[in-house]
Amino acid sequence: MTVLGLGILAVLVLVVLAGVLVVAFLSSNLIEADSAGSLVWAVVLCLPCGLLAGVFAVPVRLAVRLTAVSDKIKCGAGTAMSATTTFLGALLVETFTPGLHVEHPWLPALLTTLLVAFANLVIRHMESRKSQRSSDV
């Protein structure tokens, strides 16, 4: 079980590192890192900054869930809050990472939010195709 847990953790760290590297590459004219260690720090800070952003978003998310009239509004508000939380988490990572200098921090944060939303759409599409195949059999 320990090996399985460490394997899953390693895969998650590699996915987050790949995401950080993609954002750093696509925003190379806006992001300046002192060393490769700065990008490792950015990966390490993703979880605490994401949790901190989530703490700020929880009251708003709960208020929307309690006051929303229809399920469609709840779903749309949940998606918007998820994107807002990702954006805020990316801004916090850019701000607190030592050795990372970002000229316009909102642009890489927006790129991160769009990449996460795109990844979620791809995962949802693959899951629906998998469930469709299993229902056809």
PDB file of C-alpha atoms in Angstrom:
ATOM      1  CA  MET A   1       0.000   0.000   0.000  1.00  0.00           C
ATOM      2  CA  THR A   2       2.853   2.345   0.805  1.00  0.00           C
ATOM      3  CA  VAL A   3       4.399   1.841  -2.635  1.00  0.00           C
ATOM      4  CA  LEU A   4       1.044   2.500  -4.288  1.00  0.00           C
ATOM      5  CA  GLY A   5       0.581   5.698  -2.284  1.00  0.00           C
ATOM      6  CA  LEU A   6       4.082   6.900  -3.103  1.00  0.00           C
ATOM      7  CA  GLY A   7       3.536   6.065  -6.762  1.00  0.00           C
ATOM      8  CA  ILE A   8       0.328   8.083  -6.883  1.00  0.00           C
ATOM      9  CA  LEU A   9       2.039  10.974  -5.092  1.00  0.00           C
ATOM     10  CA  ALA A  10       4.936  10.843  -7.568  1.00  0.00           C
ATOM     11  CA  VAL A  11       2.538  10.935 -10.526  1.00  0.00           C
ATOM     12  CA  LEU A  12       0.681  13.910  -9.033  1.00  0.00           C
ATOM     13  CA  VAL A  13       3.941  15.794  -8.431  1.00  0.00           C
ATOM     14  CA  LEU A  14       5.045  15.097 -12.016  1.00  0.00           C
ATOM     15  CA  VAL A  15       1.720  16.347 -13.393  1.00  0.00           C
ATOM     16  CA  VAL A  16       1.939  19.549 -11.342  1.00  0.00           C
ATOM     17  CA  LEU A  17       5.589  20.025 -12.360  1.00  0.00           C
ATOM     18  CA  ALA A  18       4.624  19.544 -16.009  1.00  0.00           C
ATOM     19  CA  GLY A  19       1.877  22.135 -15.588  1.00  0.00           C
ATOM     20  CA  VAL A  20       4.273  24.619 -13.997  1.00  0.00           C
ATOM     21  CA  LEU A  21       6.799  24.042 -16.788  1.00  0.00           C
ATOM     22  CA  VAL A  22       4.131  24.513 -19.493  1.00  0.00           C
ATOM     23  CA  VAL A  23       2.954  27.783 -17.939  1.00  0.00           C
ATOM     24  CA  ALA A  24       6.562  28.963 -17.481  1.00  0.00           C
ATOM     25  CA  PHE A  25       7.371  28.088 -21.098  1.00  0.00           C
ATOM     26  CA  LEU A  26       4.261  29.728 -22.563  1.00  0.00           C
ATOM     27  CA  SER A  27       4.765  32.830 -20.401  1.00  0.00           C
ATOM     28  CA  SER A  28       8.541  32.933 -20.767  1.00  0.00           C
ATOM     29  CA  ASN A  29       8.586  36.651 -21.576  1.00  0.00           C
ATOM     30  CA  LEU A  30       6.614  37.417 -18.376  1.00  0.00           C
ATOM     31  CA  ILE A  31       8.202  34.977 -15.913  1.00  0.00           C
ATOM     32  CA  GLU A  32      11.817  35.197 -14.839  1.00  0.00           C
ATOM     33  CA  ALA A  33      13.214  32.527 -12.518  1.00  0.00           C
ATOM     34  CA  ASP A  34      16.543  32.833 -10.722  1.00  0.00           C
ATOM     35  CA  SER A  35      17.142  29.084 -11.018  1.00  0.00           C
ATOM     36  CA  ALA A  36      15.405  25.775 -11.614  1.00  0.00           C
ATOM     37  CA  GLY A  37      14.919  25.623  -7.854  1.00  0.00           C
ATOM     38  CA  SER A  38      12.353  28.404  -8.167  1.00  0.00           C
ATOM     39  CA  LEU A  39      10.180  26.162 -10.330  1.00  0.00           C
ATOM     40  CA  VAL A  40      10.520  23.344  -7.781  1.00  0.00           C
ATOM     41  CA  TRP A  41       9.435  25.790  -5.083  1.00  0.00           C
ATOM     42  CA  ALA A  42       6.441  26.726  -7.238  1.00  0.00           C
ATOM     43  CA  VAL A  43       5.428  23.045  -7.377  1.00  0.00           C
ATOM     44  CA  VAL A  44       5.859  22.683  -3.604  1.00  0.00           C
ATOM     45  CA  LEU A  45       3.772  25.807  -2.966  1.00  0.00           C
ATOM     46  CA  CYS A  46       0.893  24.726  -5.252  1.00  0.00           C
ATOM     47  CA  LEU A  47      -0.849  22.696  -2.543  1.00  0.00           C
ATOM     48  CA  PRO A  48      -0.646  25.231   0.332  1.00  0.00           C
ATOM     49  CA  CYS A  49      -1.568  28.152  -1.920  1.00  0.00           C
ATOM     50  CA  GLY A  50      -4.449  26.180  -3.435  1.00  0.00           C
ATOM     51  CA  LEU A  51      -5.703  25.330   0.040  1.00  0.00           C
ATOM     52  CA  LEU A  52      -5.437  28.966   1.107  1.00  0.00           C
ATOM     53  CA  ALA A  53      -7.371  30.063  -1.989  1.00  0.00           C
ATOM     54  CA  GLY A  54      -9.974  27.403  -1.206  1.00  0.00           C
ATOM     55  CA  VAL A  55     -10.384  28.737   2.328  1.00  0.00           C
ATOM     56  CA  PHE A  56     -11.258  32.152   0.903  1.00  0.00           C
ATOM     57  CA  ALA A  57     -13.700  30.643  -1.596  1.00  0.00           C
ATOM     58  CA  VAL A  58     -15.572  28.245   0.730  1.00  0.00           C
ATOM     59  CA  PRO A  59     -17.959  30.830   2.261  1.00  0.00           C
ATOM     60  CA  VAL A  60     -18.940  32.157  -1.159  1.00  0.00           C
ATOM     61  CA  ARG A  61     -19.365  28.632  -2.537  1.00  0.00           C
ATOM     62  CA  LEU A  62     -21.598  27.646   0.401  1.00  0.00           C
ATOM     63  CA  ALA A  63     -23.691  30.810   0.081  1.00  0.00           C
ATOM     64  CA  VAL A  64     -24.252  30.145  -3.616  1.00  0.00           C
ATOM     65  CA  ARG A  65     -25.228  26.535  -2.973  1.00  0.00           C
ATOM     66  CA  LEU A  66     -27.692  27.558  -0.289  1.00  0.00           C
ATOM     67  CA  THR A  67     -29.278  30.419  -2.222  1.00  0.00           C
ATOM     68  CA  ALA A  68     -29.264  29.061  -5.784  1.00  0.00           C
ATOM     69  CA  VAL A  69     -32.665  28.191  -7.167  1.00  0.00           C
ATOM     70  CA  SER A  70     -31.915  25.614  -9.858  1.00  0.00           C
ATOM     71  CA  ASP A  71     -29.347  22.875 -10.312  1.00  0.00           C
ATOM     72  CA  LYS A  72     -28.059  24.541 -13.484  1.00  0.00           C
ATOM     73  CA  ILE A  73     -27.249  27.718 -11.560  1.00  0.00           C
ATOM     74  CA  LYS A  74     -25.551  25.689  -8.821  1.00  0.00           C
ATOM     75  CA  CYS A  75     -23.446  23.840 -11.391  1.00  0.00           C
ATOM     76  CA  GLY A  76     -22.460  27.050 -13.201  1.00  0.00           C
ATOM     77  CA  ALA A  77     -21.628  28.810  -9.942  1.00  0.00           C
ATOM     78  CA  GLY A  78     -19.560  25.822  -8.810  1.00  0.00           C
ATOM     79  CA  THR A  79     -17.606  25.911 -12.061  1.00  0.00           C
ATOM     80  CA  ALA A  80     -17.034  29.656 -11.738  1.00  0.00           C
ATOM     81  CA  MET A  81     -15.893  29.290  -8.121  1.00  0.00           C
ATOM     82  CA  SER A  82     -13.523  26.492  -9.128  1.00  0.00           C
ATOM     83  CA  ALA A  83     -11.976  28.693 -11.817  1.00  0.00           C
ATOM     84  CA  THR A  84     -11.732  31.605  -9.378  1.00  0.00           C
ATOM     85  CA  THR A  85     -10.044  29.397  -6.784  1.00  0.00           C
ATOM     86  CA  THR A  86      -7.534  28.151  -9.356  1.00  0.00           C
ATOM     87  CA  PHE A  87      -6.814  31.724 -10.473  1.00  0.00           C
ATOM     88  CA  LEU A  88      -6.308  32.919  -6.888  1.00  0.00           C
ATOM     89  CA  GLY A  89      -4.112  29.907  -6.072  1.00  0.00           C
ATOM     90  CA  ALA A  90      -1.918  30.612  -9.109  1.00  0.00           C
ATOM     91  CA  LEU A  91      -1.590  34.256  -8.082  1.00  0.00           C
ATOM     92  CA  LEU A  92      -0.544  33.187  -4.582  1.00  0.00           C
ATOM     93  CA  VAL A  93       2.045  30.757  -5.985  1.00  0.00           C
ATOM     94  CA  GLU A  94       3.494  33.531  -8.158  1.00  0.00           C
ATOM     95  CA  THR A  95       3.609  35.895  -5.207  1.00  0.00           C
ATOM     96  CA  PHE A  96       5.136  33.585  -2.594  1.00  0.00           C
ATOM     97  CA  THR A  97       7.628  31.600  -4.698  1.00  0.00           C
ATOM     98  CA  PRO A  98      11.185  32.673  -3.845  1.00  0.00           C
ATOM     99  CA  GLY A  99      13.309  33.600  -6.855  1.00  0.00           C
ATOM    100  CA  LEU A 100      10.336  33.948  -9.205  1.00  0.00           C
ATOM    101  CA  HIS A 101       9.732  37.350 -10.766  1.00  0.00           C
ATOM    102  CA  VAL A 102       6.518  37.866 -12.757  1.00  0.00           C
ATOM    103  CA  GLU A 103       5.888  41.050 -14.709  1.00  0.00           C
ATOM    104  CA  HIS A 104       2.084  40.789 -15.117  1.00  0.00           C
ATOM    105  CA  PRO A 105       1.010  38.091 -12.628  1.00  0.00           C
ATOM    106  CA  TRP A 106      -2.585  37.845 -13.786  1.00  0.00           C
ATOM    107  CA  LEU A 107      -1.642  36.611 -17.287  1.00  0.00           C
ATOM    108  CA  PRO A 108       0.149  33.405 -16.181  1.00  0.00           C
ATOM    109  CA  ALA A 109      -2.588  32.873 -13.560  1.00  0.00           C
ATOM    110  CA  LEU A 110      -5.222  33.153 -16.292  1.00  0.00           C
ATOM    111  CA  LEU A 111      -3.241  30.726 -18.469  1.00  0.00           C
ATOM    112  CA  THR A 112      -3.071  28.286 -15.556  1.00  0.00           C
ATOM    113  CA  THR A 113      -6.817  28.561 -15.016  1.00  0.00           C
ATOM    114  CA  LEU A 114      -7.506  27.908 -18.695  1.00  0.00           C
ATOM    115  CA  LEU A 115      -5.140  24.903 -18.754  1.00  0.00           C
ATOM    116  CA  VAL A 116      -6.823  23.389 -15.693  1.00  0.00           C
ATOM    117  CA  ALA A 117     -10.271  23.967 -17.205  1.00  0.00           C
ATOM    118  CA  PHE A 118      -9.133  22.359 -20.470  1.00  0.00           C
ATOM    119  CA  ALA A 119      -7.708  19.365 -18.582  1.00  0.00           C
ATOM    120  CA  ASN A 120     -11.015  18.973 -16.718  1.00  0.00           C
ATOM    121  CA  LEU A 121     -12.936  19.034 -20.013  1.00  0.00           C
ATOM    122  CA  VAL A 122     -10.655  16.381 -21.514  1.00  0.00           C
ATOM    123  CA  ILE A 123     -11.035  14.168 -18.430  1.00  0.00           C
ATOM    124  CA  ARG A 124     -14.817  14.582 -18.453  1.00  0.00           C
ATOM    125  CA  HIS A 125     -14.947  13.731 -22.176  1.00  0.00           C
ATOM    126  CA  MET A 126     -12.823  10.612 -21.707  1.00  0.00           C
ATOM    127  CA  GLU A 127     -14.967   9.477 -18.765  1.00  0.00           C
ATOM    128  CA  SER A 128     -18.162   9.912 -20.760  1.00  0.00           C
ATOM    129  CA  ARG A 129     -16.710   7.934 -23.672  1.00  0.00           C
ATOM    130  CA  LYS A 130     -15.616   5.177 -21.279  1.00  0.00           C
ATOM    131  CA  SER A 131     -19.068   4.978 -19.682  1.00  0.00           C
ATOM    132  CA  GLN A 132     -20.673   5.028 -23.133  1.00  0.00           C
ATOM    133  CA  ARG A 133     -18.489   2.107 -24.271  1.00  0.00           C
ATOM    134  CA  SER A 134     -19.287   0.075 -21.173  1.00  0.00           C
ATOM    135  CA  SER A 135     -23.024   0.684 -21.634  1.00  0.00           C
ATOM    136  CA  ASP A 136     -22.781  -0.454 -25.285  1.00  0.00           C
ATOM    137  CA  VAL A 137     -21.274  -3.783 -24.286  1.00  0.00           C
TER     138      VAL A 137
END
